[in-house]
C-alpha atoms as a PDB file:
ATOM      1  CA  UNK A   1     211.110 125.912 114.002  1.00  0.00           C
ATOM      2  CA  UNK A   2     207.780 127.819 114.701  1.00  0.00           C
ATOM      3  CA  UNK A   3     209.343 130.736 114.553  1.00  0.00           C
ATOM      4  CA  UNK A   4     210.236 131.077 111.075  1.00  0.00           C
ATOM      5  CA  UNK A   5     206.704 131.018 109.741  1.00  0.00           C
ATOM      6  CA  UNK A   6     205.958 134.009 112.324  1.00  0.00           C
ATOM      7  CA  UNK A   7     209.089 135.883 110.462  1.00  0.00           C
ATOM      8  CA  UNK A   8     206.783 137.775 107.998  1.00  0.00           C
ATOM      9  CA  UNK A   9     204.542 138.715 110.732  1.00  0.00           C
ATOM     10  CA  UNK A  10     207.722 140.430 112.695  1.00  0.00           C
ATOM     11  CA  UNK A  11     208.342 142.072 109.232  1.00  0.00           C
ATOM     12  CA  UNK A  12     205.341 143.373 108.642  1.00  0.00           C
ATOM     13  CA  UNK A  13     205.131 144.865 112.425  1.00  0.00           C
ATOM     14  CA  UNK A  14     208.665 146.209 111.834  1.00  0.00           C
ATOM     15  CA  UNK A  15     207.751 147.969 108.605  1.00  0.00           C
ATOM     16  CA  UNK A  16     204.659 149.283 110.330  1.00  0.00           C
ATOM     17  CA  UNK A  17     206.913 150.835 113.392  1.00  0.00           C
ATOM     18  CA  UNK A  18     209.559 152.370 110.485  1.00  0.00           C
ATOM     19  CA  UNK A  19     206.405 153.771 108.424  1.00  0.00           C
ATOM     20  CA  UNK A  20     205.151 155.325 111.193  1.00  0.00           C
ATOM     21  CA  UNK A  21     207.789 157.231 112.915  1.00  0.00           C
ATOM     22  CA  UNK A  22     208.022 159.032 109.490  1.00  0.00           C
ATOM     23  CA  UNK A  23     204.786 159.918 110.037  1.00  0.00           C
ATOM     24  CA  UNK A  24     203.703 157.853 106.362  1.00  0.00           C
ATOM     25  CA  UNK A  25     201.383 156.338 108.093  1.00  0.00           C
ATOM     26  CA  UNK A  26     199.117 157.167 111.025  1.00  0.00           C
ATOM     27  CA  UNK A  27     198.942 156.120 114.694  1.00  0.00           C
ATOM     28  CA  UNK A  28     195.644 154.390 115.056  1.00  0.00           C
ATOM     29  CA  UNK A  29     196.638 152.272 111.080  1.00  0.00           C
ATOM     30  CA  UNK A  30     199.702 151.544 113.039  1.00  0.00           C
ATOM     31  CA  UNK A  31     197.733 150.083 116.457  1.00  0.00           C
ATOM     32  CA  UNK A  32     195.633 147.969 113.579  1.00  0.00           C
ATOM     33  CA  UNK A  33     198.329 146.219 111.567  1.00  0.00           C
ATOM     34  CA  UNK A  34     199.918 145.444 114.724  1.00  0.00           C
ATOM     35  CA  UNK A  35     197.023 143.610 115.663  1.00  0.00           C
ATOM     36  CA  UNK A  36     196.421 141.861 112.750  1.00  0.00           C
ATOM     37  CA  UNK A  37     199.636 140.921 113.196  1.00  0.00           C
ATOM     38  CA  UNK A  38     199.361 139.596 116.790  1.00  0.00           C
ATOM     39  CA  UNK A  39     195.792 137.927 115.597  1.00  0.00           C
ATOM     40  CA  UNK A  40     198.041 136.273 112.653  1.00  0.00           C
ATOM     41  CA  UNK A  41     200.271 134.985 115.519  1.00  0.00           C
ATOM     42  CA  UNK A  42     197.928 133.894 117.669  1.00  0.00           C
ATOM     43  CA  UNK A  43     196.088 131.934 114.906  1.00  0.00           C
ATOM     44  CA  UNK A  44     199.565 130.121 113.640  1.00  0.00           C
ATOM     45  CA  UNK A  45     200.286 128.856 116.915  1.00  0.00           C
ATOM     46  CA  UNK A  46     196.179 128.007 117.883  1.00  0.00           C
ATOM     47  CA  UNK A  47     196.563 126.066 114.227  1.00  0.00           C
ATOM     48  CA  UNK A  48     199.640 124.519 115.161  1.00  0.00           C
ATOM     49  CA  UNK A  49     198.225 122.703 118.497  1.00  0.00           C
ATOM     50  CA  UNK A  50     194.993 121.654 116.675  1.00  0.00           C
ATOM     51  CA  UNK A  51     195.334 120.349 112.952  1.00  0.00           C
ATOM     52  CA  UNK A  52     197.132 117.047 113.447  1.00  0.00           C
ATOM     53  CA  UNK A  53     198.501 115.164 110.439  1.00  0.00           C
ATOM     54  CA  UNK A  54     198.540 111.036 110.734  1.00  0.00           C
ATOM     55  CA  UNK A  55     199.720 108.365 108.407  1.00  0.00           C
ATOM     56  CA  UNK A  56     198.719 104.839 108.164  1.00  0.00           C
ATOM     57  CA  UNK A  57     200.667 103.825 111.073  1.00  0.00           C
ATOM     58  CA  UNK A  58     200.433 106.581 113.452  1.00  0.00           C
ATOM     59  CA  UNK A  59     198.059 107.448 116.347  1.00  0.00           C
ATOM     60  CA  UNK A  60     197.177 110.657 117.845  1.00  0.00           C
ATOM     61  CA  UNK A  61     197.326 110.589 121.811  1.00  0.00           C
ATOM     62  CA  UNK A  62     195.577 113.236 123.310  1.00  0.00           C
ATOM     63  CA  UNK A  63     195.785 114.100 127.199  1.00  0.00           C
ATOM     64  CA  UNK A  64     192.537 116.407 127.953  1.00  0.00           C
ATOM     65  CA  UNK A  65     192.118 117.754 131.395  1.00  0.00           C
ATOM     66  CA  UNK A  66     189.906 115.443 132.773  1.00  0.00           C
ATOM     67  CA  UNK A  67     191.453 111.813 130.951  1.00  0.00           C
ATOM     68  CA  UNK A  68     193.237 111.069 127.730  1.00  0.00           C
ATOM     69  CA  UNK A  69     192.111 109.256 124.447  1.00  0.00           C
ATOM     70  CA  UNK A  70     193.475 108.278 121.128  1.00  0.00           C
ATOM     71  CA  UNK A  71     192.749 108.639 117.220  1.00  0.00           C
ATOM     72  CA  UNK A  72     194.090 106.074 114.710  1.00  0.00           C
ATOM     73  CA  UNK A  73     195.226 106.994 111.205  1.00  0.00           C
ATOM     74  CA  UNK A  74     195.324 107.661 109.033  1.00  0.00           C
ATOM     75  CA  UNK A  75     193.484 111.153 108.480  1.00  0.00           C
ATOM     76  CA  UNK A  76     193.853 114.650 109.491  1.00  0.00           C
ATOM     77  CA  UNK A  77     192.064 115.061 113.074  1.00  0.00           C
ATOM     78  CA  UNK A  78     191.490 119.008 114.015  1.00  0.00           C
ATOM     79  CA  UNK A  79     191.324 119.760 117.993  1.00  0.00           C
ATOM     80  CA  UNK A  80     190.086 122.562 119.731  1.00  0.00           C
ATOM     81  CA  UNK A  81     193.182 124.078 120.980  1.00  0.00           C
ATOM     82  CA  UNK A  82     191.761 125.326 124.382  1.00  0.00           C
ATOM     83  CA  UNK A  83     190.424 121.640 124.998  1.00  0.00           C
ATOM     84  CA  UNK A  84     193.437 119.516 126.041  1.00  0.00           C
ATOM     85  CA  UNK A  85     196.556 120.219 127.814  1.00  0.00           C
ATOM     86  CA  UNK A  86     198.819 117.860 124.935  1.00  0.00           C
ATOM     87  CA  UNK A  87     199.175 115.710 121.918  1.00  0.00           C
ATOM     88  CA  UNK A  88     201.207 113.576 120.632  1.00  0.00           C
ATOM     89  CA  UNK A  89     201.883 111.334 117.880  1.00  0.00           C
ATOM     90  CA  UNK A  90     203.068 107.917 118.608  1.00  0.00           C
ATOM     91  CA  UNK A  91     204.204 104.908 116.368  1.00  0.00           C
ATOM     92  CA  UNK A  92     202.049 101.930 115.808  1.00  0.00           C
ATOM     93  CA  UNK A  93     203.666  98.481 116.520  1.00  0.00           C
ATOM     94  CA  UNK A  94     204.160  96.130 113.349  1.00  0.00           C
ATOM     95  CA  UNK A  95     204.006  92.786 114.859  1.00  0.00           C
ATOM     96  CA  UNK A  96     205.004  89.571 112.379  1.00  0.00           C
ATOM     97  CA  UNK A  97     203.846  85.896 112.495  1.00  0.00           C
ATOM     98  CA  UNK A  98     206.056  85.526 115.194  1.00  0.00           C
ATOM     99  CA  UNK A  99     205.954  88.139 116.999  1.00  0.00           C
ATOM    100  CA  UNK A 100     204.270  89.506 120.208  1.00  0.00           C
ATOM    101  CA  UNK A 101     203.626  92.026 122.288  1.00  0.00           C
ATOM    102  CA  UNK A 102     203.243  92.417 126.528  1.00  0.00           C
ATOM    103  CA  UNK A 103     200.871  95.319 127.055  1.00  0.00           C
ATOM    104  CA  UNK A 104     200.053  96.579 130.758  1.00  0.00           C
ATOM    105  CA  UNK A 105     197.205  99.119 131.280  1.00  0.00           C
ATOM    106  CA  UNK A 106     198.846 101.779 133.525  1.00  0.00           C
ATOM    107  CA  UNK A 107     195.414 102.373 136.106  1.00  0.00           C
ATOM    108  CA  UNK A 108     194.592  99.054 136.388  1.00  0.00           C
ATOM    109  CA  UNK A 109     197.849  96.943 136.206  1.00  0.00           C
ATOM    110  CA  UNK A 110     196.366  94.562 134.374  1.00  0.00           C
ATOM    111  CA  UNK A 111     199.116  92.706 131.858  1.00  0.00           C
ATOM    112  CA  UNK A 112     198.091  90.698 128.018  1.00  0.00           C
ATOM    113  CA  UNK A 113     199.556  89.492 124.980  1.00  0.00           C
ATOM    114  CA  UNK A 114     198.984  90.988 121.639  1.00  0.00           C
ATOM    115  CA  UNK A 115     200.106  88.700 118.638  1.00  0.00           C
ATOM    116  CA  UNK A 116     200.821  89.105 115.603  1.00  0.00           C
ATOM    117  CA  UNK A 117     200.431  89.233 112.540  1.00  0.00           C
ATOM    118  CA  UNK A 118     199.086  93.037 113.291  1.00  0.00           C
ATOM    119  CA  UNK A 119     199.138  96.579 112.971  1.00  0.00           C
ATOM    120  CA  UNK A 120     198.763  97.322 117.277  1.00  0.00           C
ATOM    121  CA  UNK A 121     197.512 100.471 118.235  1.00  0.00           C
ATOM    122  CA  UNK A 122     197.527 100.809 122.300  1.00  0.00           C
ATOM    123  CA  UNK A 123     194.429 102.293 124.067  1.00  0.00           C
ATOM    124  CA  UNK A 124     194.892 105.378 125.924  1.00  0.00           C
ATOM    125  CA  UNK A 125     196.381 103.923 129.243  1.00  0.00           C
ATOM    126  CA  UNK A 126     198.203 101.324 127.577  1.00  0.00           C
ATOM    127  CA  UNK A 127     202.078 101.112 127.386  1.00  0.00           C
ATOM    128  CA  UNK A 128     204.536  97.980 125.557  1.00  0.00           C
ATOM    129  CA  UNK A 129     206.298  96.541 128.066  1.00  0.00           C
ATOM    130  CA  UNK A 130     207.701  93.360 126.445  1.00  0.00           C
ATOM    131  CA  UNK A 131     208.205  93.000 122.702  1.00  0.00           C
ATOM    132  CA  UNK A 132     209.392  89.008 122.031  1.00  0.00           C
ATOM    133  CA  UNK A 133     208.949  86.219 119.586  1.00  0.00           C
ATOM    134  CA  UNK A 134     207.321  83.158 120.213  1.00  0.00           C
ATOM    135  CA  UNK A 135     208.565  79.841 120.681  1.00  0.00           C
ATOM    136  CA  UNK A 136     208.752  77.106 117.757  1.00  0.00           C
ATOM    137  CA  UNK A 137     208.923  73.824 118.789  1.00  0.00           C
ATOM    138  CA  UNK A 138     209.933  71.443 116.400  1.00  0.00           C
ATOM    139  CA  UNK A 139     208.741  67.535 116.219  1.00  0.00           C
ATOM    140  CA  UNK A 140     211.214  66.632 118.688  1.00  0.00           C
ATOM    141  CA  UNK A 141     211.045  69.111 121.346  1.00  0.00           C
ATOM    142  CA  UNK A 142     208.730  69.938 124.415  1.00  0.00           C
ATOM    143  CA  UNK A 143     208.392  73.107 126.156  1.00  0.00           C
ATOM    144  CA  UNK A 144     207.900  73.209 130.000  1.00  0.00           C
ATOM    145  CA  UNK A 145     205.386  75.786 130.808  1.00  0.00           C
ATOM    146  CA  UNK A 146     204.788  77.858 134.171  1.00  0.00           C
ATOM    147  CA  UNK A 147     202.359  79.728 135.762  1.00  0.00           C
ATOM    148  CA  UNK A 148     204.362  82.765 137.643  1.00  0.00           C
ATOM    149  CA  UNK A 149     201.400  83.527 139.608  1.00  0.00           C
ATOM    150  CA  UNK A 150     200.149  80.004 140.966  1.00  0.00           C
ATOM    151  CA  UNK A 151     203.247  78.104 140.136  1.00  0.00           C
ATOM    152  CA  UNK A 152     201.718  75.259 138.180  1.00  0.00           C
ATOM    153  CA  UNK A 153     203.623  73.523 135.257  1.00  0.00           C
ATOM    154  CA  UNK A 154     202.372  71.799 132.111  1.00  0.00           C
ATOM    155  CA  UNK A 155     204.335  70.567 129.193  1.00  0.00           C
ATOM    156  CA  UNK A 156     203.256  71.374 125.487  1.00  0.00           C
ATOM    157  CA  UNK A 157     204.705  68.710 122.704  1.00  0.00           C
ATOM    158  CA  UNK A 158     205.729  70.403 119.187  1.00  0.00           C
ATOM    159  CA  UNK A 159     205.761  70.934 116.611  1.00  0.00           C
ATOM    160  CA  UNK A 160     203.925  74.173 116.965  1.00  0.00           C
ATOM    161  CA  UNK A 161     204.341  77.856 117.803  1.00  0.00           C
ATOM    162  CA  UNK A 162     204.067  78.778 121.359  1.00  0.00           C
ATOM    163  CA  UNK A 163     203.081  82.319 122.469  1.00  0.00           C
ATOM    164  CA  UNK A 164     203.017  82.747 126.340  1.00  0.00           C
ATOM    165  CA  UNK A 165     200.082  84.479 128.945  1.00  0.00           C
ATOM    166  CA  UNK A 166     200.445  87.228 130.356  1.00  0.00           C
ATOM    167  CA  UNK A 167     202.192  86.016 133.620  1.00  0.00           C
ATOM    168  CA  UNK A 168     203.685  82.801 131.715  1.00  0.00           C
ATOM    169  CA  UNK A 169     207.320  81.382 130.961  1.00  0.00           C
ATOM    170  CA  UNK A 170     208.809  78.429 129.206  1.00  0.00           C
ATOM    171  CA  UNK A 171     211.829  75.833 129.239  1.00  0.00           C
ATOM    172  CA  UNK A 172     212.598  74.327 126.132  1.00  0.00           C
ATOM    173  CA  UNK A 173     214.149  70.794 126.021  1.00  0.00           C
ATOM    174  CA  UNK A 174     214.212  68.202 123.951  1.00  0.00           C
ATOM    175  CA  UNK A 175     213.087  65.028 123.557  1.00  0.00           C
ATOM    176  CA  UNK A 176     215.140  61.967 123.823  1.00  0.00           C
ATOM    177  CA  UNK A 177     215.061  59.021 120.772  1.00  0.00           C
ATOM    178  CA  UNK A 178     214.880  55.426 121.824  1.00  0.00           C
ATOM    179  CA  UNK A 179     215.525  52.535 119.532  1.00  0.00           C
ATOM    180  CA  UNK A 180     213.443  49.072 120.392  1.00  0.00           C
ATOM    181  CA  UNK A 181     215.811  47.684 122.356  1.00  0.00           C
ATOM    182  CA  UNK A 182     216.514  50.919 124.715  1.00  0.00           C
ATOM    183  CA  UNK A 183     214.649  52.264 128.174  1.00  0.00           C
ATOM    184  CA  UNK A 184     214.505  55.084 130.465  1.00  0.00           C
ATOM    185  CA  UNK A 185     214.288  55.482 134.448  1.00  0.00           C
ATOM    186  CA  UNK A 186     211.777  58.404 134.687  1.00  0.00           C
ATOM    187  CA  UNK A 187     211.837  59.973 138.385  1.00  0.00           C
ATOM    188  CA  UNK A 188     209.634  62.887 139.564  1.00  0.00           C
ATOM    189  CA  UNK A 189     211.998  65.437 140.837  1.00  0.00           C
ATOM    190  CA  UNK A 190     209.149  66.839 142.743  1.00  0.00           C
ATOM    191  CA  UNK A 191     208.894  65.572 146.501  1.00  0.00           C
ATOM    192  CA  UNK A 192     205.709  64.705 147.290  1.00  0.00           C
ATOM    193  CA  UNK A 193     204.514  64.517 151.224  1.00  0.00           C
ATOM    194  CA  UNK A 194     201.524  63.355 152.496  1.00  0.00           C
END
């Protein structure tokens, strides 16, 4: 694909070589419109590396030599060429009411939740590792909750719209209806010694 923008370059060179070796056009002319033409080369591809166009929902990723940061769009974002060792451009992530997002930073391992409703643009170390909905509980239903790290439990009522932590997970069940006249044995499933 880059190459067909250098085409008229090649031309040019090639015309040069032709007009030369019938002696239309002399030696050191010859040395100077191949130049030009390498300079025109050299510019097309320095220009390619460095002008950067980004839409509304795109973000420019940039890996220098020493660390990597990002630009949000939309704009046009010029970079020195001889600066950085890549770019990219990379997708925003539409989130909706109900949607969320598990984001780990890849030094420092550290996990979150992004909710929506947004337009999420990662930081520079950042990658999606979970995209989910959350959980809608309705007027009869409960929702178990657990901590993965410590283990603890808690139980939300609904209705209302759940989104989890970062190291969180839920059971959904639902609740039972009892007329005047009706009970329930409760037990604790959970051995307790002491």
């Amino acid at each position: 694909m880059s190459q067909i923008p250098m085409l008229p370059a090649i031309l040019v060179a090639g015309l040069a070589i032709g007009a030369a070796s019938f002696q239309v056009i002399s030696i050191g002319l010859l040395v100077l419109i191949l130049l030009l033409c390498a300079a025109l080369v050299v510019c097309f591809v320095a220009g390619q590396r460095s002008l950067h166009f980004l839409g509304q929902d795109e973000q420019l990723l940039v890996e220098g030599f020493t660390g990597m940061y990002v630009q949000n769009g939309p704009g046009t974002f010029i970079l020195n060429p001889f600066t950085h060792r890549s770019a990219s451009i990379r997708k925003a992530e539409t989130l909706g009411t109900m949607d969320y997002l598990k984001v780990r930073h890849t030094v420092e391992g550290k996990e979150r939740i992004e909710k929506g409703p947004q337009l999420f643009f990662p930081a520079p170390y950042e990658q999606i590792v979970e995209r989910s909905k959350g959980l809608s509980l309705g007027s009869t239903e409960y929702a178990i909750i657990k901590d993965l790290l410590t283990g603890e439990k808690s139980v939300i009522k609904g209705p209302c719209m759940w989104f989890p932590g970062p190291h969180e997970d839920a059971q959904r069940g639902s609740a039972v209806s009892l007329s005047r006249t009706e009970y329930l044995i409760v037990e604790d499933s959970i051995l307790r010694w002491g």
